[in-house]
Tab-separated table of C-alpha atoms and ligand atoms in Angstrom:
chain	number	residue	atom	x	y	z
A	163	MET	CA	-0.185	-0.244	-0.446
A	164	LYS	CA	1.280	3.321	-0.892
A	165	VAL	CA	0.924	6.229	1.407
A	166	GLU	CA	2.489	9.701	2.607
A	167	VAL	CA	3.363	10.515	5.636
A	168	LEU	CA	2.145	13.090	7.418
A	169	LYS	CA	4.413	14.137	10.629
A	170	LEU	CA	6.568	12.351	13.478
A	171	ASP	CA	5.052	11.019	16.656
A	172	ASN	CA	6.772	11.077	20.099
A	173	PHE	CA	8.801	8.321	19.500
A	174	GLY	CA	10.307	9.445	15.967
A	175	ARG	CA	7.736	7.332	13.915
A	176	GLY	CA	6.091	8.537	10.843
A	177	ILE	CA	2.406	9.307	11.238
A	178	THR	CA	-0.327	8.706	8.536
A	179	TYR	CA	-3.996	7.994	8.368
A	180	ILE	CA	-5.368	4.976	6.842
A	181	ASN	CA	-9.797	4.821	6.470
A	182	ASP	CA	-9.503	7.425	9.078
A	183	LYS	CA	-7.004	4.786	11.757
A	184	ILE	CA	-3.920	6.089	12.516
A	185	CYS	CA	-0.909	4.450	11.367
A	186	PHE	CA	2.496	4.427	12.934
A	187	ILE	CA	5.518	3.842	10.510
A	188	GLU	CA	9.184	2.927	11.653
A	189	ASN	CA	11.640	4.949	9.917
A	190	ALA	CA	9.533	7.626	7.881
A	191	LEU	CA	9.898	11.101	7.980
A	192	PRO	CA	7.223	13.529	7.152
A	193	ASN	CA	7.079	14.123	3.218
A	194	GLU	CA	7.908	11.019	2.183
A	195	VAL	CA	5.946	8.718	0.249
A	196	VAL	CA	6.281	5.065	0.864
A	197	GLU	CA	4.835	1.256	0.175
A	198	ILE	CA	4.342	-0.058	3.514
A	199	GLU	CA	3.562	-3.337	4.902
A	200	ILE	CA	1.078	-3.184	7.948
A	201	THR	CA	2.758	-5.658	11.056
A	202	LYS	CA	-0.107	-4.568	13.563
A	203	GLU	CA	-3.295	-3.695	13.690
A	204	THR	CA	-5.655	-2.937	17.084
A	205	ASN	CA	-9.246	-1.357	17.074
A	206	LYS	CA	-7.489	1.918	17.572
A	207	PHE	CA	-4.235	1.939	15.379
A	208	LEU	CA	-2.074	0.413	12.978
A	209	GLU	CA	1.607	-0.534	12.737
A	210	ALA	CA	3.506	-0.778	9.703
A	211	LYS	CA	6.777	-1.127	8.163
A	212	VAL	CA	8.191	0.275	4.901
A	213	ASP	CA	9.187	-1.914	2.279
A	214	LYS	CA	10.131	0.863	-0.464
A	215	TYR	CA	10.944	3.985	-0.294
A	216	ILE	CA	8.940	6.125	-3.187
A	217	GLU	CA	9.925	9.540	-2.802
A	218	LYS	CA	12.132	10.103	0.025
A	219	SER	CA	12.846	13.558	2.256
A	220	PRO	CA	15.747	15.702	1.992
A	221	LEU	CA	16.006	15.440	5.402
A	222	ARG	CA	16.985	11.784	5.155
A	223	ILE	CA	20.399	11.123	5.336
A	224	GLU	CA	22.439	7.543	5.152
A	225	GLU	CA	22.700	5.532	8.167
A	226	GLU	CA	26.299	5.133	9.812
A	227	CYS	CA	25.627	1.959	12.208
A	228	PRO	CA	25.388	-1.383	10.351
A	229	TYR	CA	22.963	-2.581	12.769
A	230	SER	CA	20.505	0.091	11.949
A	231	ASN	CA	16.805	-0.905	12.111
A	232	VAL	CA	18.137	-4.070	13.337
A	233	CYS	CA	19.030	-4.128	16.948
A	234	GLY	CA	16.306	-1.874	17.896
A	235	GLY	CA	18.821	0.219	20.012
A	236	CYS	CA	18.638	3.574	17.719
A	237	ASN	CA	15.560	4.755	15.982
A	238	LEU	CA	16.812	8.092	14.417
A	239	ASN	CA	19.841	6.918	13.101
A	240	HIS	CA	18.061	8.719	9.675
A	241	ILE	CA	18.285	11.965	10.328
A	242	CYS	CA	21.117	14.636	11.428
A	243	PHE	CA	21.853	15.614	14.723
A	244	ASN	CA	20.466	19.196	13.841
A	245	ASP	CA	17.079	17.664	13.143
A	246	GLU	CA	17.389	15.281	16.075
A	247	ASN	CA	17.499	17.651	18.736
A	248	ARG	CA	14.813	19.967	16.866
A	249	PHE	CA	12.778	16.978	16.916
A	250	LYS	CA	12.703	16.829	20.593
A	251	LEU	CA	13.012	20.042	21.532
A	252	ASN	CA	9.437	20.283	19.919
A	253	LYS	CA	8.484	17.339	21.047
A	254	VAL	CA	8.562	18.786	24.426
A	255	LYS	CA	7.030	21.764	23.973
A	256	ASP	CA	4.171	19.779	22.263
A	257	ILE	CA	3.866	17.369	25.126
A	258	MET	CA	3.602	19.963	27.711
A	259	LYS	CA	1.054	22.285	25.996
A	260	LYS	CA	-0.871	18.818	25.003
A	261	TYR	CA	-0.707	17.206	28.562
A	262	ALA	CA	0.107	20.334	31.107
A	263	SER	CA	-1.816	23.309	29.041
A	264	LEU	CA	1.617	25.178	29.185
A	265	ASP	CA	2.853	27.607	27.187
A	266	PRO	CA	5.735	25.754	24.754
A	267	ASN	CA	8.112	29.620	25.228
A	268	LEU	CA	8.578	28.106	28.868
A	269	VAL	CA	10.260	25.456	27.204
A	270	LYS	CA	13.833	27.097	26.763
A	271	GLY	CA	15.777	24.924	24.832
A	272	ILE	CA	17.702	21.788	24.484
A	273	ILE	CA	21.385	20.850	25.482
A	274	TYR	CA	23.429	18.426	23.918
A	275	HIS	CA	27.178	17.139	23.407
A	276	ASP	CA	28.545	14.026	21.365
A	277	ARG	CA	25.963	12.312	19.225
A	278	ASN	CA	28.284	8.844	19.162
A	279	SER	CA	30.224	7.521	21.892
A	280	TYR	CA	28.266	8.690	24.903
A	281	ARG	CA	27.010	5.666	26.543
A	282	ASN	CA	29.128	4.413	29.638
A	283	LYS	CA	26.973	1.399	29.798
A	284	LEU	CA	25.955	-1.652	27.401
A	285	ILE	CA	24.425	-4.879	28.413
A	286	LEU	CA	24.929	-7.758	26.004
A	287	HIS	CA	22.919	-10.758	25.489
A	288	GLY	CA	24.320	-14.102	24.112
A	289	LYS	CA	23.393	-17.497	22.943
A	290	ASP	CA	25.733	-20.599	22.098
A	291	ASN	CA	28.787	-18.178	20.807
A	292	ASP	CA	27.303	-14.866	19.736
A	293	LEU	CA	26.611	-11.979	21.620
A	294	GLY	CA	24.984	-8.995	20.794
A	295	LEU	CA	21.814	-6.697	21.469
A	296	TYR	CA	18.256	-8.058	20.923
A	297	LYS	CA	16.525	-7.153	17.904
A	298	GLU	CA	13.269	-4.905	18.207
A	299	ASN	CA	10.675	-6.592	20.417
A	300	THR	CA	11.909	-9.686	20.055
A	301	ASN	CA	14.574	-12.296	22.149
A	302	GLU	CA	16.403	-12.442	18.704
A	303	ILE	CA	20.395	-11.861	19.373
A	304	ILE	CA	21.778	-9.592	16.528
A	305	PRO	CA	25.633	-10.363	16.875
A	306	ILE	CA	27.408	-6.731	17.398
A	307	ASN	CA	31.072	-5.980	16.854
A	308	ASN	CA	31.468	-2.557	17.893
A	309	CYS	CA	27.924	-0.168	19.010
A	310	LEU	CA	28.135	3.743	17.827
A	311	ILE	CA	27.034	5.057	20.804
A	312	SER	CA	28.919	3.267	23.228
A	313	ASN	CA	32.306	4.352	25.087
A	314	PRO	CA	35.620	3.247	23.097
A	315	LYS	CA	36.222	1.039	26.437
A	316	ILE	CA	33.067	-0.828	25.690
A	317	ASN	CA	33.878	-1.791	22.434
A	318	GLU	CA	37.066	-2.745	23.193
A	319	ILE	CA	35.993	-5.414	25.571
A	320	ILE	CA	33.414	-6.354	22.724
A	321	LYS	CA	35.664	-7.340	20.399
A	322	VAL	CA	37.663	-9.511	22.697
A	323	LEU	CA	34.670	-11.458	24.034
A	324	ASN	CA	33.810	-11.713	20.560
A	325	ASN	CA	37.273	-13.435	19.639
A	326	THR	CA	37.302	-15.951	22.811
A	327	SER	CA	35.326	-18.962	22.832
A	328	LYS	CA	32.234	-18.430	25.089
A	329	GLU	CA	28.843	-19.516	26.234
A	330	ILE	CA	27.331	-16.337	27.696
A	331	SER	CA	23.927	-15.324	28.694
A	332	GLU	CA	24.526	-11.690	29.720
A	333	VAL	CA	27.315	-9.330	29.998
A	334	ILE	CA	27.052	-5.814	31.576
A	335	ILE	CA	29.860	-3.420	30.785
A	336	LYS	CA	29.902	-0.379	32.347
A	337	THR	CA	32.555	2.655	32.168
A	338	SER	CA	34.164	5.561	33.895
A	339	ASN	CA	32.977	8.829	32.355
A	340	ASP	CA	36.488	9.505	31.384
A	341	ASN	CA	36.678	5.941	29.948
A	342	SER	CA	40.081	5.109	31.865
A	343	LYS	CA	37.943	2.454	33.945
A	344	VAL	CA	35.835	-0.346	33.188
A	345	MET	CA	33.557	-2.945	35.007
A	346	VAL	CA	32.656	-6.145	33.252
A	347	LYS	CA	29.839	-8.751	34.700
A	348	ILE	CA	29.591	-12.090	32.916
A	349	THR	CA	26.657	-14.711	33.339
A	350	GLY	CA	27.941	-17.696	31.454
A	351	ASN	CA	31.464	-19.384	30.790
A	352	ILE	CA	34.345	-17.963	29.000
A	353	ASP	CA	37.711	-19.684	27.711
A	354	ASN	CA	40.020	-16.521	28.177
A	355	ILE	CA	39.595	-15.090	31.625
A	356	ASP	CA	43.098	-13.670	31.663
A	357	ILE	CA	42.867	-11.456	28.961
A	358	LEU	CA	39.611	-9.794	30.727
A	359	LYS	CA	41.358	-9.267	33.644
A	360	GLU	CA	44.263	-7.359	32.346
A	361	LEU	CA	41.821	-5.167	30.755
A	362	CYS	CA	39.078	-4.849	33.233
A	363	ASP	CA	39.274	-2.657	36.630
A	364	VAL	CA	36.499	-4.880	37.913
A	365	LEU	CA	35.833	-8.135	36.583
A	366	ILE	CA	32.515	-10.341	37.932
A	367	ILE	CA	31.989	-13.993	36.593
A	368	ASN	CA	29.050	-15.580	37.341
A	369	ASN	CA	28.891	-13.408	40.826
A	370	GLU	CA	32.522	-14.295	42.019
A	371	TYR	CA	34.661	-11.388	41.640
A	372	TYR	CA	37.891	-11.696	39.933
A	373	THR	CA	39.131	-8.624	40.738
A	374	ASP	CA	40.228	-6.911	44.149
A	375	ASN	CA	38.216	-3.389	43.136
A	376	HIS	CA	34.362	-4.165	43.334
A	377	VAL	CA	33.857	-0.402	42.138
A	378	ILE	CA	35.000	2.047	39.556
A	379	GLU	CA	35.199	5.946	40.156
A	380	THR	CA	34.135	8.733	37.813
A	381	ASN	CA	34.482	12.185	38.586
A	382	ILE	CA	31.696	14.611	37.541
A	383	GLY	CA	32.386	18.622	37.953
A	384	SER	CA	34.452	18.955	41.722
A	385	LYS	CA	32.544	15.768	42.942
A	386	LYS	CA	34.120	12.225	42.729
A	387	TYR	CA	31.643	9.117	43.093
A	388	ILE	CA	31.960	5.161	42.817
A	389	GLU	CA	29.598	3.002	41.555
A	390	GLY	CA	28.945	-1.188	41.659
A	391	ILE	CA	27.615	-3.146	38.740
A	392	ASP	CA	24.326	-3.273	40.382
A	393	SER	CA	24.111	0.605	41.168
A	394	PHE	CA	22.248	3.412	39.208
A	395	PHE	CA	24.581	5.936	37.605
A	396	GLN	CA	23.305	8.071	34.535
A	397	ILE	CA	24.469	6.931	31.190
A	398	ASN	CA	25.769	9.850	29.203
A	399	ASN	CA	29.191	10.192	30.006
A	400	THR	CA	29.511	13.888	29.565
A	401	LEU	CA	26.340	15.741	29.565
A	402	THR	CA	25.299	14.741	33.125
A	403	LYS	CA	27.496	17.449	34.223
A	404	GLU	CA	25.682	19.966	32.021
A	405	LEU	CA	22.357	18.559	33.792
A	406	TYR	CA	23.440	18.298	37.353
A	407	ASP	CA	24.988	22.235	37.002
A	408	GLU	CA	21.034	23.027	35.667
A	409	VAL	CA	19.908	21.708	38.994
A	410	LEU	CA	23.024	23.369	40.944
A	411	GLU	CA	22.129	26.844	39.488
A	412	ASN	CA	18.392	26.275	40.999
A	413	VAL	CA	19.901	25.356	44.375
A	414	LYS	CA	22.440	28.010	44.568
A	415	ASP	CA	20.037	31.197	44.079
A	416	LYS	CA	18.645	30.963	47.177
A	417	LYS	CA	19.558	29.833	50.625
A	418	PHE	CA	17.770	26.202	51.079
A	419	ASN	CA	17.858	24.851	54.053
A	420	ASN	CA	16.141	21.646	54.236
A	421	VAL	CA	16.278	19.685	51.032
A	422	LEU	CA	14.987	16.050	49.543
A	423	ASP	CA	16.778	14.370	47.000
A	424	LEU	CA	14.275	11.654	45.952
A	425	TYR	CA	14.771	9.038	44.022
A	426	CYS	CA	18.597	9.916	44.779
A	427	GLY	CA	20.650	6.611	42.927
A	428	THR	CA	24.141	6.835	44.433
A	429	GLY	CA	23.500	10.231	46.242
A	430	THR	CA	24.990	12.190	42.832
A	431	ILE	CA	22.824	14.968	43.183
A	432	GLY	CA	22.435	15.373	46.278
A	433	ILE	CA	26.722	15.090	46.802
A	434	TYR	CA	26.584	17.773	43.969
A	435	VAL	CA	24.737	20.696	45.652
A	436	SER	CA	25.408	19.800	49.200
A	437	GLU	CA	27.623	22.743	50.192
A	438	TYR	CA	24.738	25.128	49.215
A	439	VAL	CA	22.281	23.689	51.633
A	440	THR	CA	22.179	23.442	55.505
A	441	GLU	CA	20.779	19.542	55.543
A	442	ILE	CA	19.667	17.400	52.772
A	443	ILE	CA	18.258	13.098	52.688
A	444	GLY	CA	18.518	11.381	49.672
A	445	ILE	CA	16.000	8.281	49.510
A	446	ASP	CA	16.307	5.636	46.763
A	447	TYR	CA	14.954	2.150	47.597
A	448	ASN	CA	17.714	0.275	45.408
A	449	LYS	CA	20.089	-1.392	48.404
A	450	SER	CA	23.210	-1.143	46.439
A	451	ASN	CA	22.742	2.271	45.636
A	452	ILE	CA	22.279	3.367	49.276
A	453	ASN	CA	25.494	1.225	50.030
A	454	ASP	CA	27.219	3.322	47.090
A	455	ALA	CA	25.410	6.655	48.086
A	456	ASN	CA	26.839	6.242	51.769
A	457	LYS	CA	30.460	5.985	49.868
A	458	ASN	CA	30.188	8.717	47.285
A	459	LYS	CA	29.693	10.820	50.842
A	460	GLU	CA	32.438	9.632	52.995
A	461	LEU	CA	34.662	10.081	49.571
A	462	ASN	CA	33.625	13.398	49.321
A	463	ASN	CA	33.831	14.257	52.900
A	464	ILE	CA	30.184	15.517	53.160
A	465	ASN	CA	28.603	15.797	56.888
A	466	ASN	CA	25.141	17.256	55.734
A	467	ILE	CA	23.626	14.441	53.658
A	468	SER	CA	22.372	11.413	54.746
A	469	PHE	CA	20.574	8.117	53.182
A	470	ILE	CA	17.045	6.309	53.446
A	471	CYS	CA	16.865	2.594	51.640
A	472	ASP	CA	13.089	2.702	51.178
A	473	LYS	CA	10.413	3.509	48.531
A	474	VAL	CA	9.927	7.087	48.195
A	475	GLU	CA	5.980	6.580	48.866
A	476	ASN	CA	6.762	4.737	52.065
A	477	LYS	CA	8.784	7.596	53.787
A	478	ILE	CA	7.160	11.165	52.297
A	479	ASN	CA	4.822	11.548	54.646
A	480	GLU	CA	7.399	11.653	57.578
A	481	PHE	CA	8.766	15.159	56.593
A	482	ASN	CA	7.883	18.627	56.974
A	483	ASP	CA	9.721	21.573	56.963
A	484	ILE	CA	11.397	21.256	53.976
A	485	ASP	CA	11.797	24.171	51.445
A	486	LEU	CA	13.638	22.432	49.006
A	487	VAL	CA	12.797	18.808	47.031
A	488	ILE	CA	15.143	17.357	44.205
A	489	VAL	CA	13.093	14.397	42.586
A	490	ASP	CA	14.402	12.339	39.432
A	491	PRO	CA	11.997	9.701	39.385
A	492	PRO	CA	11.784	6.694	36.746
A	493	ARG	CA	10.039	6.781	33.599
A	494	ALA	CA	6.869	6.166	35.439
A	495	GLY	CA	6.947	9.155	37.142
A	496	LEU	CA	5.715	10.379	40.680
A	497	ASP	CA	2.737	8.136	41.917
A	498	ILE	CA	-0.538	10.104	43.422
A	499	LYS	CA	0.493	9.624	46.535
A	500	THR	CA	3.980	11.314	46.345
A	501	LYS	CA	2.016	14.249	44.681
A	502	ASN	CA	-0.481	14.600	47.307
A	503	TYR	CA	2.083	14.639	50.280
A	504	LEU	CA	4.590	16.763	48.077
A	505	LYS	CA	1.650	19.464	48.266
A	506	GLU	CA	1.078	19.014	51.500
A	507	ILE	CA	5.248	19.596	52.458
A	508	ASN	CA	4.436	22.728	50.212
A	509	PRO	CA	8.268	23.027	49.478
A	510	GLU	CA	9.063	26.523	48.173
A	511	ARG	CA	10.274	24.497	45.013
A	512	ILE	CA	10.450	21.737	43.557
A	513	ILE	CA	13.439	20.653	40.726
A	514	TYR	CA	12.277	17.936	38.604
A	515	VAL	CA	14.685	15.423	36.458
A	516	SER	CA	12.959	13.559	34.018
A	517	CYS	CA	13.357	11.098	31.668
A	518	ASP	CA	9.919	11.094	30.073
A	519	PRO	CA	8.144	14.066	29.338
A	520	ILE	CA	4.983	12.970	28.826
A	521	THR	CA	5.011	11.795	32.689
A	522	LEU	CA	6.686	15.195	33.593
A	523	ALA	CA	3.673	16.795	31.800
A	524	ARG	CA	1.125	14.589	33.897
A	525	ASP	CA	2.842	15.056	37.131
A	526	ILE	CA	3.363	19.165	36.464
A	527	LYS	CA	-0.354	19.314	35.643
A	528	ASP	CA	-1.295	17.319	39.058
A	529	LEU	CA	1.344	19.573	41.104
A	530	ASP	CA	-1.308	22.470	40.141
A	531	THR	CA	-0.193	24.530	43.901
A	532	TYR	CA	2.785	25.027	41.827
A	533	LYS	CA	3.830	27.569	38.824
A	534	VAL	CA	6.441	26.004	36.155
A	535	ASN	CA	9.360	28.567	35.990
A	536	TYR	CA	11.316	26.972	32.958
A	537	ILE	CA	12.048	23.935	31.438
A	538	LYS	CA	15.269	22.314	29.778
A	539	VAL	CA	15.561	19.436	27.592
A	540	PHE	CA	18.914	17.522	27.557
A	541	ASN	CA	19.646	15.155	25.026
A	542	MET	CA	21.213	12.576	27.226
A	543	PHE	CA	19.900	9.355	24.513
A	544	PRO	CA	21.312	10.892	21.258
A	545	ARG	CA	19.422	8.650	18.137
A	546	THR	CA	17.003	7.376	20.280
A	547	TYR	CA	13.835	9.358	20.520
A	548	HIS	CA	14.456	9.420	24.365
A	549	CYS	CA	15.648	12.792	26.368
A	550	GLU	CA	15.683	13.956	30.137
A	551	SER	CA	14.116	17.388	31.109
A	552	ILE	CA	14.464	19.598	34.236
A	553	ALA	CA	11.277	21.760	35.275
A	554	ILE	CA	11.755	24.340	37.908
A	555	LEU	CA	8.280	24.502	39.771
A	556	GLU	CA	7.803	27.169	42.436
A	557	LYS	CA	5.195	27.298	45.102
A	558	ILE	CA	2.304	29.674	43.938
A	559	GLU	CA	2.176	31.922	46.727
A	560	GLY	CA	-1.032	31.755	48.877
A	561	GLU	CA	-2.032	28.635	47.743
A	562	VAL	CA	-2.697	26.243	50.255
A	563	TYR	CA	-3.051	22.242	49.494
A	564	GLY	CA	-6.003	20.344	51.202
B	73	SAM	C1	16.795	7.695	37.216
B	73	SAM	S1	17.079	7.113	38.689
B	73	SAM	C2	18.073	8.604	39.320
B	73	SAM	C3	19.137	8.575	40.091
B	73	SAM	C4	20.220	9.880	40.550
B	73	SAM	N1	19.126	10.841	40.313
B	73	SAM	C5	20.884	10.009	39.419
B	73	SAM	O1	21.115	11.184	38.435
B	73	SAM	O2	21.785	9.278	39.143
B	73	SAM	C6	15.578	6.609	39.274
B	73	SAM	C7	16.018	5.980	40.804
B	73	SAM	O3	14.458	6.233	41.001
B	73	SAM	C8	14.841	4.730	41.833
B	73	SAM	N2	13.705	4.303	42.252
B	73	SAM	C9	12.914	3.944	41.619
B	73	SAM	N3	11.599	3.596	41.872
B	73	SAM	C10	11.305	4.240	43.410
B	73	SAM	C11	10.912	4.205	44.932
B	73	SAM	N4	9.643	3.696	44.187
B	73	SAM	N5	11.484	4.802	45.496
B	73	SAM	C12	12.587	5.061	45.579
B	73	SAM	N6	13.635	4.825	44.786
B	73	SAM	C13	12.979	4.509	43.359
B	73	SAM	C14	16.055	4.085	41.221
B	73	SAM	O4	16.682	2.493	42.407
B	73	SAM	C15	16.615	4.717	40.896
B	73	SAM	O5	18.107	4.953	41.285
């Protein structure tokens, strides 16, 4: 079937309508005329793939990655970086207008660094002697020898593993942001452990440590952080500093006393801003994160921060007299209980770091005793449709919740 693509959706897919039903087409750009094959049909929508490009968009570029459209990792390889950034900025503006009734001009711009070699973490899957990434929406392994968006050290490890006889079900590779340290966790069996022992600062095979080190260290700004294999760490090796600096700017401009750092991971943001506030409490439900957060507190000689290992929604009702709350939840955003207690706690400012603009917009709408000062977009995940945003929310004077 021949169709014309009308626009892009929030996931970077082309949109057209077939008999008034919306149809999402992978790897299709506005104004392109394409022959499609329907791959899924529901009552509400269709999904399709392109069989043939009849008229291509002038915006389409040659795809650099040999695994493009196969591995399921990056879905914006067919547009240039400028267009990708424009797409993400406009997407956040549209979402804020549509779901939070916000003036799109409150979205102040997009910050970006490198398009390639930015990832400090990669998970590979294996079967028999193959090691690679899953084909989109399947468990089929696409063997890879190089990942364009990953740090060079990650690609070095992939090559070593590919040249070794093995039977591995999973490999997690993490590097420090300056690419000097590498940590590898293998589940399965591998022939030549000695080569890996030489290359890795931390090597774990089937949960056994083969190195004295159990963590790697990374600098962000003036702070040092360690992370273990199971801990959360922002995956962009240069832009994380810009993200944290944006938070810092909004902590420094007033004297805040009591601060909550919710969904704190390894304590990175709280520690980053600690010298500008009186006291901070970080909360995260992951034990490994909180263990590392406590080590990070010591590593940086910080005395005014403490961490709680629990779900935010279990603890949020225990706080009052808080003047600043920083939140950085997973994609699902904030749950209703947390939002209601945030409104009750009524801090002067909420700094919301978000990896999903749709849940951010929903939460901004629900936090209706706050007004948005501004939102900034960070392209932390180039070549994919994902982006990070920071929203600065200020208490509306005179508004009392309840
Ligand atoms: C996007 S990460 C943010 C981490 C940190 N702020 C950073 O910049 O590295 C989200 C964190 O939320 C934690 N998390 C997810 N759901 C949670 C919940 N209900 N309660 C507490 N922590 C949660 C995860 O363990 C993860 O560390």
